[in-house]
GROMACS .gro file of C-alpha atoms in nm:
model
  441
    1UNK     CA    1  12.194  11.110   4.487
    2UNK     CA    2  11.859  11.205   4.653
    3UNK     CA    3  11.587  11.332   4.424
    4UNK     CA    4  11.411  11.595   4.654
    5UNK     CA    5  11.190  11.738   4.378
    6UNK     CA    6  10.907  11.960   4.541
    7UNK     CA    7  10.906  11.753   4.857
    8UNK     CA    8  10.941  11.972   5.174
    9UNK     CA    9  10.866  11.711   5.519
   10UNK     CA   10  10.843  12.125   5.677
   11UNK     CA   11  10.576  12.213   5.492
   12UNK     CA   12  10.375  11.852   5.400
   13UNK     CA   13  10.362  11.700   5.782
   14UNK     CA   14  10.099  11.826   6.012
   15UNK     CA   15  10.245  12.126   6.213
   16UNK     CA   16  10.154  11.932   6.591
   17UNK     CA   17  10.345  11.620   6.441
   18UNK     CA   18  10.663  11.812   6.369
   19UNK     CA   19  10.604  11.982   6.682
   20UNK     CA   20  10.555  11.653   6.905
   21UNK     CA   21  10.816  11.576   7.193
   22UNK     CA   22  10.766  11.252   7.147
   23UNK     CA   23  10.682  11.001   7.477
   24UNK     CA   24  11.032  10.908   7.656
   25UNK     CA   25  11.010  10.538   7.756
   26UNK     CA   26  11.245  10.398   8.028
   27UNK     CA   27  11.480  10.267   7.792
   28UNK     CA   28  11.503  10.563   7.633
   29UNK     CA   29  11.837  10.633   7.870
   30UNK     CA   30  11.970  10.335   7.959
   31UNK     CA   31  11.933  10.003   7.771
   32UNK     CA   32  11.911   9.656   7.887
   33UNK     CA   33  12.234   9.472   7.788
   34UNK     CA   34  12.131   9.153   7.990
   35UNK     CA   35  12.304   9.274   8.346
   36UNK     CA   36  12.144   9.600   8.456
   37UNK     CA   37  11.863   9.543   8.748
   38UNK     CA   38  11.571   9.745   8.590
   39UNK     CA   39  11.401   9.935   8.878
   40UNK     CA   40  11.279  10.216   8.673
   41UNK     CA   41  11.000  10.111   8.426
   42UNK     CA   42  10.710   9.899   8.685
   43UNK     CA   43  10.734   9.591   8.547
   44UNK     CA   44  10.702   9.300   8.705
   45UNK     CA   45  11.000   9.173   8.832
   46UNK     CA   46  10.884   8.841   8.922
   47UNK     CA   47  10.791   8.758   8.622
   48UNK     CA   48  10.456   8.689   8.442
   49UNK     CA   49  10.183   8.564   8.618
   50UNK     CA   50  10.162   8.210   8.422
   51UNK     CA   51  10.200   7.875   8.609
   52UNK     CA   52  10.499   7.816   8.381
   53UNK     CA   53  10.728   7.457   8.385
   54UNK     CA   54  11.070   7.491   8.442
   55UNK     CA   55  11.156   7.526   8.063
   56UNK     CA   56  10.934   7.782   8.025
   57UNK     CA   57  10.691   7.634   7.891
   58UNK     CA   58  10.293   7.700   8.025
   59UNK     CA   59  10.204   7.404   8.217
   60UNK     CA   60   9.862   7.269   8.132
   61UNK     CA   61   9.520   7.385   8.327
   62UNK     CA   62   9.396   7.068   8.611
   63UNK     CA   63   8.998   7.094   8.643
   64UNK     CA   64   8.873   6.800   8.885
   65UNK     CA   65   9.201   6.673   8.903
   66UNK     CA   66   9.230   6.587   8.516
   67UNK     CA   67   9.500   6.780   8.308
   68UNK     CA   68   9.397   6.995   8.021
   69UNK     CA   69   9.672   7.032   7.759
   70UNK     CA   70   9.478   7.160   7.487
   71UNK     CA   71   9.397   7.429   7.650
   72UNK     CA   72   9.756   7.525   7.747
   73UNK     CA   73   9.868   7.521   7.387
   74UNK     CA   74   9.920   7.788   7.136
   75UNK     CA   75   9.747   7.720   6.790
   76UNK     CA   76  10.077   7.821   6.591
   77UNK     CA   77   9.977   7.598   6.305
   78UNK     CA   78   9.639   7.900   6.299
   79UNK     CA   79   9.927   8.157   6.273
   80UNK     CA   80   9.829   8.196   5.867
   81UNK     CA   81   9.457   8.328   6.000
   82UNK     CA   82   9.347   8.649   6.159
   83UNK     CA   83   9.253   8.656   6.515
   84UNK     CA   84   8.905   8.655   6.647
   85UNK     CA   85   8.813   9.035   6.556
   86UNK     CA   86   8.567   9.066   6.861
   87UNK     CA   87   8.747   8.853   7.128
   88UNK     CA   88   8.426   8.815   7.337
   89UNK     CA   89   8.564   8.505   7.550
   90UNK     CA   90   8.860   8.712   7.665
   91UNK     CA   91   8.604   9.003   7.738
   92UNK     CA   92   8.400   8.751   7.949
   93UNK     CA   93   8.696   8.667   8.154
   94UNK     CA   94   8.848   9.015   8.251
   95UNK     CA   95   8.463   9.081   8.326
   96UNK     CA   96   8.468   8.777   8.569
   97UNK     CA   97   8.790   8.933   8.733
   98UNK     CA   98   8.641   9.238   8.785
   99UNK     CA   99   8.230   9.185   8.892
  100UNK     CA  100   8.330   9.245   9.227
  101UNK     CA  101   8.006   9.391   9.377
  102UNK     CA  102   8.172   9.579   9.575
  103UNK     CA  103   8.053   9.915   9.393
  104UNK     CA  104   7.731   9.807   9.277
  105UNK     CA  105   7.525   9.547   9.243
  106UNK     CA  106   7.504   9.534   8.867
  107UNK     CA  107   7.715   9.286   8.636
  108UNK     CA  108   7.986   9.375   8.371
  109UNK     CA  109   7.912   9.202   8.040
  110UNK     CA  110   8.107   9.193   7.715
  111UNK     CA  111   7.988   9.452   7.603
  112UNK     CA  112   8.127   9.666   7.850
  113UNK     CA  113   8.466   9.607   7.705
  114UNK     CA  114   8.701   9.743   7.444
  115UNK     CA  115   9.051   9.577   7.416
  116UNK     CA  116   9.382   9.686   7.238
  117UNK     CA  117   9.751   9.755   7.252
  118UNK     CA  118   9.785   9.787   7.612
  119UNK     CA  119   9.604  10.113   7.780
  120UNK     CA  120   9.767  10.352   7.481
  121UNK     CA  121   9.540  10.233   7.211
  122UNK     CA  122   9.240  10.294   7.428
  123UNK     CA  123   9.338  10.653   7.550
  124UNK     CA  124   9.381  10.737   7.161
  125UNK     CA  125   9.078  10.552   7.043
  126UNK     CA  126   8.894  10.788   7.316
  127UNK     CA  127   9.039  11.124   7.151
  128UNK     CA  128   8.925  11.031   6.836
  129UNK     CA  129   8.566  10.977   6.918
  130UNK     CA  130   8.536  11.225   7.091
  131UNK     CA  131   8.744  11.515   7.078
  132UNK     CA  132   8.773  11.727   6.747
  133UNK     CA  133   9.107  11.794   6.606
  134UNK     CA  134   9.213  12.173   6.656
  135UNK     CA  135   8.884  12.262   6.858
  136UNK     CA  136   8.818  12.063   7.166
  137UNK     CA  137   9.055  11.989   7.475
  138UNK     CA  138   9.117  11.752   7.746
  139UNK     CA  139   9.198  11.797   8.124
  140UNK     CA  140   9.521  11.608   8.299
  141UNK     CA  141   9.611  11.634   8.636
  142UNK     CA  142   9.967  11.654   8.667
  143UNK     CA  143  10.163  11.515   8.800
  144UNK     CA  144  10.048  11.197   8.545
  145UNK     CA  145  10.127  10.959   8.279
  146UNK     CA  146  10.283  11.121   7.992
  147UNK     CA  147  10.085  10.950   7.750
  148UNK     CA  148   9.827  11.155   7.760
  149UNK     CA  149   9.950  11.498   7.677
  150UNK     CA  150  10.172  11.323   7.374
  151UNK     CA  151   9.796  11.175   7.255
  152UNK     CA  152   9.671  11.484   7.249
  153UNK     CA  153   9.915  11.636   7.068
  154UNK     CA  154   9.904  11.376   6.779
  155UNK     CA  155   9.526  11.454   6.775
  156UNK     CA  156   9.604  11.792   6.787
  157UNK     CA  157   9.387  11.843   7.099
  158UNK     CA  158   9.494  12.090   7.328
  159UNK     CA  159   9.586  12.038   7.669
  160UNK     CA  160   9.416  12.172   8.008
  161UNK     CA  161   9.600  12.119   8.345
  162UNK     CA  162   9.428  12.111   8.663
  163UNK     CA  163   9.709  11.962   8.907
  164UNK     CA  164   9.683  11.752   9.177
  165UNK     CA  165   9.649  11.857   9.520
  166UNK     CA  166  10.030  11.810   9.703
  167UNK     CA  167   9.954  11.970   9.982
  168UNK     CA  168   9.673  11.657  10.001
  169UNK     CA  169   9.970  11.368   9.916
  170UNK     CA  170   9.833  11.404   9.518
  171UNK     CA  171   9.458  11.416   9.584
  172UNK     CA  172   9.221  11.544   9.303
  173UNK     CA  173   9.088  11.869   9.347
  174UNK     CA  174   8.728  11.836   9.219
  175UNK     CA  175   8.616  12.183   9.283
  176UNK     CA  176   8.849  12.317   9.092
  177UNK     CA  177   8.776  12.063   8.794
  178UNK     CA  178   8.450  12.096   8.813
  179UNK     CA  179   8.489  12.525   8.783
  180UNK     CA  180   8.729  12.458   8.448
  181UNK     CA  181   8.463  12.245   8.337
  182UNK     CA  182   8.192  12.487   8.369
  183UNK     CA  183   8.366  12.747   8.230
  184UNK     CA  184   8.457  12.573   7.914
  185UNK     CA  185   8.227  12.336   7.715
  186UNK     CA  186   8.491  12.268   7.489
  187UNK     CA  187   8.637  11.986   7.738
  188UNK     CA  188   8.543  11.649   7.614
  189UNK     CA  189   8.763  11.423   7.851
  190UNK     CA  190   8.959  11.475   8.166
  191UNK     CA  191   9.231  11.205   8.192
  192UNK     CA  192   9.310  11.109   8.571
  193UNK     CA  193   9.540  10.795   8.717
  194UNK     CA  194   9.431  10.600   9.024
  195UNK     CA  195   9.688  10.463   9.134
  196UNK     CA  196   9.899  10.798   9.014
  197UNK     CA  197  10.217  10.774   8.834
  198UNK     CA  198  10.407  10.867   8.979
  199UNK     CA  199  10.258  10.905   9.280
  200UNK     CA  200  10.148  10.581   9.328
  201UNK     CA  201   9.857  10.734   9.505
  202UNK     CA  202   9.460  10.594   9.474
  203UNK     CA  203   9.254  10.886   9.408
  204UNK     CA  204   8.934  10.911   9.652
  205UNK     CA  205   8.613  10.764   9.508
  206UNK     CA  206   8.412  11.068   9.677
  207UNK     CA  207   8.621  11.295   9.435
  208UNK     CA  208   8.578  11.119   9.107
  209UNK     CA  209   8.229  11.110   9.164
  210UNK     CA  210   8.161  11.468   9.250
  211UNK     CA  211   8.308  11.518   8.909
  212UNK     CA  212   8.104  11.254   8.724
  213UNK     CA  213   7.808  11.435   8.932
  214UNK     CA  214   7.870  11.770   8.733
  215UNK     CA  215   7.550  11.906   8.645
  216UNK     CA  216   7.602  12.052   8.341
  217UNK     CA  217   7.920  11.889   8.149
  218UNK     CA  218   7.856  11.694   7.835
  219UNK     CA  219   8.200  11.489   7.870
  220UNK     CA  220   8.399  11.164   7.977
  221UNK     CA  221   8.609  11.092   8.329
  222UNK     CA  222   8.865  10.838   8.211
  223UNK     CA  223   9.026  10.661   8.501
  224UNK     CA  224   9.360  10.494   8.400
  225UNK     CA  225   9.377  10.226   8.643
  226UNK     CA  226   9.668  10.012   8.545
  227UNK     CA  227   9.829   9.971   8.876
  228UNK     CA  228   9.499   9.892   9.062
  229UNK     CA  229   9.620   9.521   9.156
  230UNK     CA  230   9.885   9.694   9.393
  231UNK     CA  231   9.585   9.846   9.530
  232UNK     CA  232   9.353   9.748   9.858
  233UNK     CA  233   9.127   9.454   9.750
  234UNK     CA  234   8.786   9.673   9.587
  235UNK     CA  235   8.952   9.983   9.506
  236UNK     CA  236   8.872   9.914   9.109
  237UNK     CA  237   8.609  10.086   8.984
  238UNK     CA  238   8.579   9.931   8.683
  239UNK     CA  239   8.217   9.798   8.764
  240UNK     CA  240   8.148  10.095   8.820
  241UNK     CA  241   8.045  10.222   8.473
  242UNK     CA  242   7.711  10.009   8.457
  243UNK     CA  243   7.604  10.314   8.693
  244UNK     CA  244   7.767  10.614   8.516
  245UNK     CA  245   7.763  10.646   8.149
  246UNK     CA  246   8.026  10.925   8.134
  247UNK     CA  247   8.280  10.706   8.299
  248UNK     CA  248   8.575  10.444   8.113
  249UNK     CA  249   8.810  10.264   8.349
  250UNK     CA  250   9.139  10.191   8.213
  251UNK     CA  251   9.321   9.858   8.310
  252UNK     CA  252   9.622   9.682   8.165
  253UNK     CA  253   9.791   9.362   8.223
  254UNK     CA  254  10.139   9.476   8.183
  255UNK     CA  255  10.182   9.552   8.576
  256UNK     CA  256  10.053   9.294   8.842
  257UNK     CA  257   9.983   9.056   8.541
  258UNK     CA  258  10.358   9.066   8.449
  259UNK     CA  259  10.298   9.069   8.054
  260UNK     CA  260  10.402   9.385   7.957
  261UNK     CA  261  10.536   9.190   7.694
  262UNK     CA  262  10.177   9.106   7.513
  263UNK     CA  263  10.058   9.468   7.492
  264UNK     CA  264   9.680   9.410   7.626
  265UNK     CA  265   9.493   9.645   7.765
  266UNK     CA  266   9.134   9.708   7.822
  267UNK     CA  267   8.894  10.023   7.867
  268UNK     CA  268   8.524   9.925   8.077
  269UNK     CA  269   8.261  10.157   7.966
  270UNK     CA  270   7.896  10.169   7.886
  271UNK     CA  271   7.793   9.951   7.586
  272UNK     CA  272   7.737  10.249   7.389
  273UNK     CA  273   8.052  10.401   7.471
  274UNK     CA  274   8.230  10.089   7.437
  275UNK     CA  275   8.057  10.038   7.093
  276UNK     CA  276   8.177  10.309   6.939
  277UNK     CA  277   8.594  10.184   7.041
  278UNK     CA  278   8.521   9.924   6.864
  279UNK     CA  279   8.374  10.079   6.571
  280UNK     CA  280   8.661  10.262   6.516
  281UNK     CA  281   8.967  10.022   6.597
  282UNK     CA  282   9.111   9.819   6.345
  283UNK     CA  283   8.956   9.492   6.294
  284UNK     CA  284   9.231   9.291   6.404
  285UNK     CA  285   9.380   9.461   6.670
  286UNK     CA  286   9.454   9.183   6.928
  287UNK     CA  287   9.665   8.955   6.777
  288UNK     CA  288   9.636   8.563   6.878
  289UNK     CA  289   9.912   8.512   7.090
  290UNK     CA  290   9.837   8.771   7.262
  291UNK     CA  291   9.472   8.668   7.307
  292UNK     CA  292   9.598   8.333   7.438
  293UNK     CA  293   9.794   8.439   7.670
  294UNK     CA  294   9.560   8.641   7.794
  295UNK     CA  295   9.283   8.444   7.880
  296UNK     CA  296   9.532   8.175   8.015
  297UNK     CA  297   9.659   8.432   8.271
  298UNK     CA  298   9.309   8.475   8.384
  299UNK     CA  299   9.301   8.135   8.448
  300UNK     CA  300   9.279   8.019   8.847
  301UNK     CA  301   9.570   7.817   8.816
  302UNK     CA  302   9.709   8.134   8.700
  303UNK     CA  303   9.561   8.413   8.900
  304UNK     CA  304   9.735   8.205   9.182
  305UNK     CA  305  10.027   8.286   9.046
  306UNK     CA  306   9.982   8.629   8.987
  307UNK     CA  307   9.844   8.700   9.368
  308UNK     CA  308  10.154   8.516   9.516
  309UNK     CA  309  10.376   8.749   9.294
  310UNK     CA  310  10.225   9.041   9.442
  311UNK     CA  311  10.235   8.949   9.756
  312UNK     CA  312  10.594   8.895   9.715
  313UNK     CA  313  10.609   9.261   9.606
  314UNK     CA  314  10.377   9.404   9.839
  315UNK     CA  315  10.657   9.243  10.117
  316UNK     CA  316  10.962   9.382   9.900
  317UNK     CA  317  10.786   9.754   9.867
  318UNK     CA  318  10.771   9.746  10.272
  319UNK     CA  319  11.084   9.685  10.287
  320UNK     CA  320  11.232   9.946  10.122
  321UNK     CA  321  10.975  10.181  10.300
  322UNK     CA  322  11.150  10.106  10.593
  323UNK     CA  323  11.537   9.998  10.473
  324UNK     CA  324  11.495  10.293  10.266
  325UNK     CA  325  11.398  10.592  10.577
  326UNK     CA  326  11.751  10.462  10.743
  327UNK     CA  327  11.977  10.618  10.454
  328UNK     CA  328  12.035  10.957  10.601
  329UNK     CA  329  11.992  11.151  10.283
  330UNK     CA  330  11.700  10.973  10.198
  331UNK     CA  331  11.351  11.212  10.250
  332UNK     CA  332  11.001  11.150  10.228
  333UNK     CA  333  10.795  10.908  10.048
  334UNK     CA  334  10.556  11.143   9.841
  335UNK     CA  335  10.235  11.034   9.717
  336UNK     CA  336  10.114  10.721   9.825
  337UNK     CA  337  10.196  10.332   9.860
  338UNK     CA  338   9.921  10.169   9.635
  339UNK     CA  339  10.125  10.091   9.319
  340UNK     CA  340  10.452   9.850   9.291
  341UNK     CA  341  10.665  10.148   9.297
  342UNK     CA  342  10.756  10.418   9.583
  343UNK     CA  343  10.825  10.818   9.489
  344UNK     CA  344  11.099  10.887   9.711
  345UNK     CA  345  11.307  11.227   9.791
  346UNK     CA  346  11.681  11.249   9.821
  347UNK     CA  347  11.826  11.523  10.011
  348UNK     CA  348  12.119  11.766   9.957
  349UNK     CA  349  12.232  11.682  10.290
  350UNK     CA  350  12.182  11.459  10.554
  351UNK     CA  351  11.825  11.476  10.751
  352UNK     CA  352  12.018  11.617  11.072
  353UNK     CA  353  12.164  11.875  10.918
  354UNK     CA  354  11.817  12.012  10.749
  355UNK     CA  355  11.834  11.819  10.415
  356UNK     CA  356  11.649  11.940  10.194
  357UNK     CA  357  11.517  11.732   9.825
  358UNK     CA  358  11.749  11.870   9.565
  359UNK     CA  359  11.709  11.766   9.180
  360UNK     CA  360  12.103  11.779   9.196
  361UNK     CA  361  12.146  11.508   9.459
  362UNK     CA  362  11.866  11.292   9.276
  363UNK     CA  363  12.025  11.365   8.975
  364UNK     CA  364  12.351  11.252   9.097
  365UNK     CA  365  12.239  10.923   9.249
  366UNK     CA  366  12.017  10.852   8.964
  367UNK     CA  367  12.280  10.848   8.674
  368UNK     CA  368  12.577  10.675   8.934
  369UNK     CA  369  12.334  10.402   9.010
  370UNK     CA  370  12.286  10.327   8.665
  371UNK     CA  371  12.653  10.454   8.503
  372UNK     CA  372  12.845  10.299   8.790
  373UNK     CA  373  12.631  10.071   8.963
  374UNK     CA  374  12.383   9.892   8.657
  375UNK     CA  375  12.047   9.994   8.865
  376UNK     CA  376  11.844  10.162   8.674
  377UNK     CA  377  11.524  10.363   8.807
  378UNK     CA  378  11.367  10.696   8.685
  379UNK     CA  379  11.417  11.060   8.755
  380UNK     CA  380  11.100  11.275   8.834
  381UNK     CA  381  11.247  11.552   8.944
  382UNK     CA  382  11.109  11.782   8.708
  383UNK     CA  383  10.745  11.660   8.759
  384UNK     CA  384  10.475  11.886   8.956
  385UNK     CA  385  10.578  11.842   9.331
  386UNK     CA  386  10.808  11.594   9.285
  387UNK     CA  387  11.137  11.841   9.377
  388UNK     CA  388  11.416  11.590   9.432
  389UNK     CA  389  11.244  11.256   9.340
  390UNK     CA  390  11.321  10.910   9.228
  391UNK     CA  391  11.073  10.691   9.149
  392UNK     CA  392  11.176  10.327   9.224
  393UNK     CA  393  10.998  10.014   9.149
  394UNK     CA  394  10.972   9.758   9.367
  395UNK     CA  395  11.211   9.444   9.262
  396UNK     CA  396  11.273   9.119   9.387
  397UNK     CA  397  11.457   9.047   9.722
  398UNK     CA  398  11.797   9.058   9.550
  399UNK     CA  399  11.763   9.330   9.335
  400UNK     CA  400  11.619   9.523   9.658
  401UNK     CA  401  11.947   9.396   9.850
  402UNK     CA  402  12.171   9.558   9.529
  403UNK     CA  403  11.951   9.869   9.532
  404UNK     CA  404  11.976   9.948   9.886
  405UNK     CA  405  12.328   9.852   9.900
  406UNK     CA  406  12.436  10.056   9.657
  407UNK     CA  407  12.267  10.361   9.702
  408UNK     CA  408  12.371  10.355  10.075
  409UNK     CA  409  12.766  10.363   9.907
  410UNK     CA  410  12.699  10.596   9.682
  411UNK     CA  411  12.546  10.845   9.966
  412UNK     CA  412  12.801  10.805  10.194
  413UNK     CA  413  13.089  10.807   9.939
  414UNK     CA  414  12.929  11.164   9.817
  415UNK     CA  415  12.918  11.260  10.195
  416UNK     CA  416  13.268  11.202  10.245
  417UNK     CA  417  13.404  11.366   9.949
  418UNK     CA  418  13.156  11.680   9.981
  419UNK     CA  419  13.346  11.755  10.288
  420UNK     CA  420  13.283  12.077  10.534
  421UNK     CA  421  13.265  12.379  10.475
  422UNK     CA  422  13.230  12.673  10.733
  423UNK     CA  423  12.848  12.668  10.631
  424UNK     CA  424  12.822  12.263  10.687
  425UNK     CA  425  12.927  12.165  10.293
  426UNK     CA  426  13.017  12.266   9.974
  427UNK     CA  427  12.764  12.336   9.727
  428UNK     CA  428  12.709  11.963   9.483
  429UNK     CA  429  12.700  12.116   9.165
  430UNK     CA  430  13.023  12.240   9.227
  431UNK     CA  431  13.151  11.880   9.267
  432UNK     CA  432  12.997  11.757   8.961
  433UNK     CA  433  13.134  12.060   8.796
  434UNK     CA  434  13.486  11.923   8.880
  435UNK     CA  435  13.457  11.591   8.782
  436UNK     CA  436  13.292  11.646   8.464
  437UNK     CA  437  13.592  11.875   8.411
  438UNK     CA  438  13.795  11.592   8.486
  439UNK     CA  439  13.675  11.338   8.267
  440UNK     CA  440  13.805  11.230   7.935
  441UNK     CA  441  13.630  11.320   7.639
   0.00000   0.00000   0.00000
């Protein structure tokens, strides 16, 4: 028997919590069972960027020719202790990686940095400083990471949209930030993604800064960079906030990195800005093995790793530019080609005969390639401009071979049994009608 009592989870939960559509991760729809090829959640599918022996293990750091195998170990027996609270060494490091010069002559330092659970604890840590519950709001530009509305909503921060420009391939549209921001000083944060997601498209550095220029705005431009390794060398702008105080740079090394797995991410800001993340995170936040992994992928020995990896995609993401354009119900690439995925259209009918994108056709080659087939990538049909889309990310050479392969049969099989009609071909819905009607419940 239950004992209820007085308890009503209606009535005693915040009203924007019971409200929340909560964030819908890849896996969400189809689950790894160990065979499935996984095109649908950027990962790195080379693996992590770790010099790693061939049982796995991490093979020790060689400095002037002399091996280092402290260094490569983790401290398991200093499992019983909390991690370093601060993690300044690791700070130094993705500092390093990042004092480029190539925006400014000034130097990152420590305390630039605030680290945490991937980029997620960072874009909620930035709501709560600054944004008050029920009273302020926050600009995306959709189409963009979902993240950040479903933040906003826990905070109970409402949500302004200021889209992207598709006529400009996904562009910003500054001027017509900068007019929302004007007209409302209750904006504390605008929220934009360089390289987009989906659009895998790197935002113009003229643009962000006419909107960190804004003469009269009290707020913060967070720029979620987590694919920038995909990127042209320099596009980070992560030193970039040792000139502008109102902007954080996002970065993650879940993506080129290839450790989703260890949850770090990292916001650059000013040191008062950065300060105050810190202030409020927990005080053990990073947990060791993550921290040692970490600094050992930003390692030379292991950045080597990492670059040849992304090379490796970089040559796999031009290939299905081009393997990709000879499908004939294949459309446009949308968006851009700066990320380790591609945004890609899929047509009701073939390009000869007028194809246009359809949400049906995407739909349809979305759930056979992952029902049928075991390749999984994501539907984003229902995103701002995105009419029609998959968004695929870039595998290795064999899983591009299945990918390819398969959606080529599944195309032409659905070309052959669509058929003519006196108008060119039957409408799709009405074959998925039929075989839904013809399947066992």
């Amino acid at each position: 028997m239950v004992h209820k009592g007085a308890f009503c989870l209606e009535t005693c939960a915040r009203p924007n919590i019971l409200a929340l559509q909560p964030y819908r991760c890849a896996r969400d729809d189809y689950k790894d069972d160990g065979n499935n090829i996984l095109l649908d959640a950027n990962e790195n599918a080379y693996g992590p960027g770790l010099d790693l022996a061939g049982d796995g293990s991490l093979k020790p750091p060689v400095s002037d020719g002399v091996v280092d195998r402290d260094t490569s170990k983790m401290d398991l027996l200093g499992l019983n202790r909390y991690p370093d609270p601060h993690q300044v060494e690791l700070k130094h490091q993705l500092c390093q990686l990042r004092n480029t010069h190539t925006h400014t002559t000034n130097d990152l330092k420590p305390e630039n940095l605030f680290v945490g659970v991937g980029s997620d604890e960072a874009i909620d840590a930035l709501l709560r400083c600054f944004c008050r519950p029920g009273r302020d709001k926050i600009i995306t530009c959709p189409p963009t990471y979902g993240m950040y509305a479903v933040s906003a909503q826990v905070n109970d921060i409402e949500l302004v949209k200021v889209p992207l420009d598709v006529a400009r391939e996904f562009q910003l549209q500054p001027e017509a930030i900068n007019a929302t921001l004007s007209s409302d000083p209750s904006i504390k944060l605008i929220y934009i993604c360089s390289p987009g997601n989906p659009t895998g498209k790197i935002l113009a550095k003229s643009d962000v800064q006419r909107i960190l220029k804004h003469p009269t705005w009290n707020g913060i431009v967070v720029l979620d960079e987590a694919y920038i390794d995909f990127a042209p060398d320099g596009a980070s702008l992560a030193e970039w906030v040792t000139e502008w105080p109102n902007l954080v740079v996002l970065q993650t090394l879940s993506k080129a990195f290839g450790l989703a797995g260890i949850r770090l991410g990292a916001a650059f800001a000013s040191p008062e800005v950065a300060g105050l993340l810190n202030n409020i995170k927990a005080p053990y936040n990073v947990s060791s093995p993550t921290s040692a992994l970490a600094m050992a992928a930003l390692q030379p020995q292991n950045l080597a790793v990492m670059k040849s990896n992304r090379a490796r995609i970089l040559e796999q993401r031009q290939r299905l530019l081009t393997e990709l354009s000879k499908i004939n119900r294949i459309g446009s690439f949308l968006g851009g080609t700066d990320s380790n995925f591609l945004l890609v259209e899929v047509l009701d009918k073939p390009r000869d005969q007028g194809g246009r994108a359809s949400n049906e056709s995407a739909m349809m080659l979305y759930e056979q390639l992952a029902e049928i087939r075991g390749v999984v990538v994501r539907f984003r049909g229902k995103e701002l401009g995105c009419e029609g889309c998959l968004r695929i990310t870039v595998g290795t050479s064999d899983e591009v071979d299945r990918l390819l392969a398969d959606s080529r049969s599944i195309l032409q099989e659905r070309e052959a049994k669509l058929g003519r009609d006196s108008n060119g071909s039957v409408r799709e819905e009405e074959i998925r009608e039929q075989e839904a009607n013809g399947t066992v419940s």
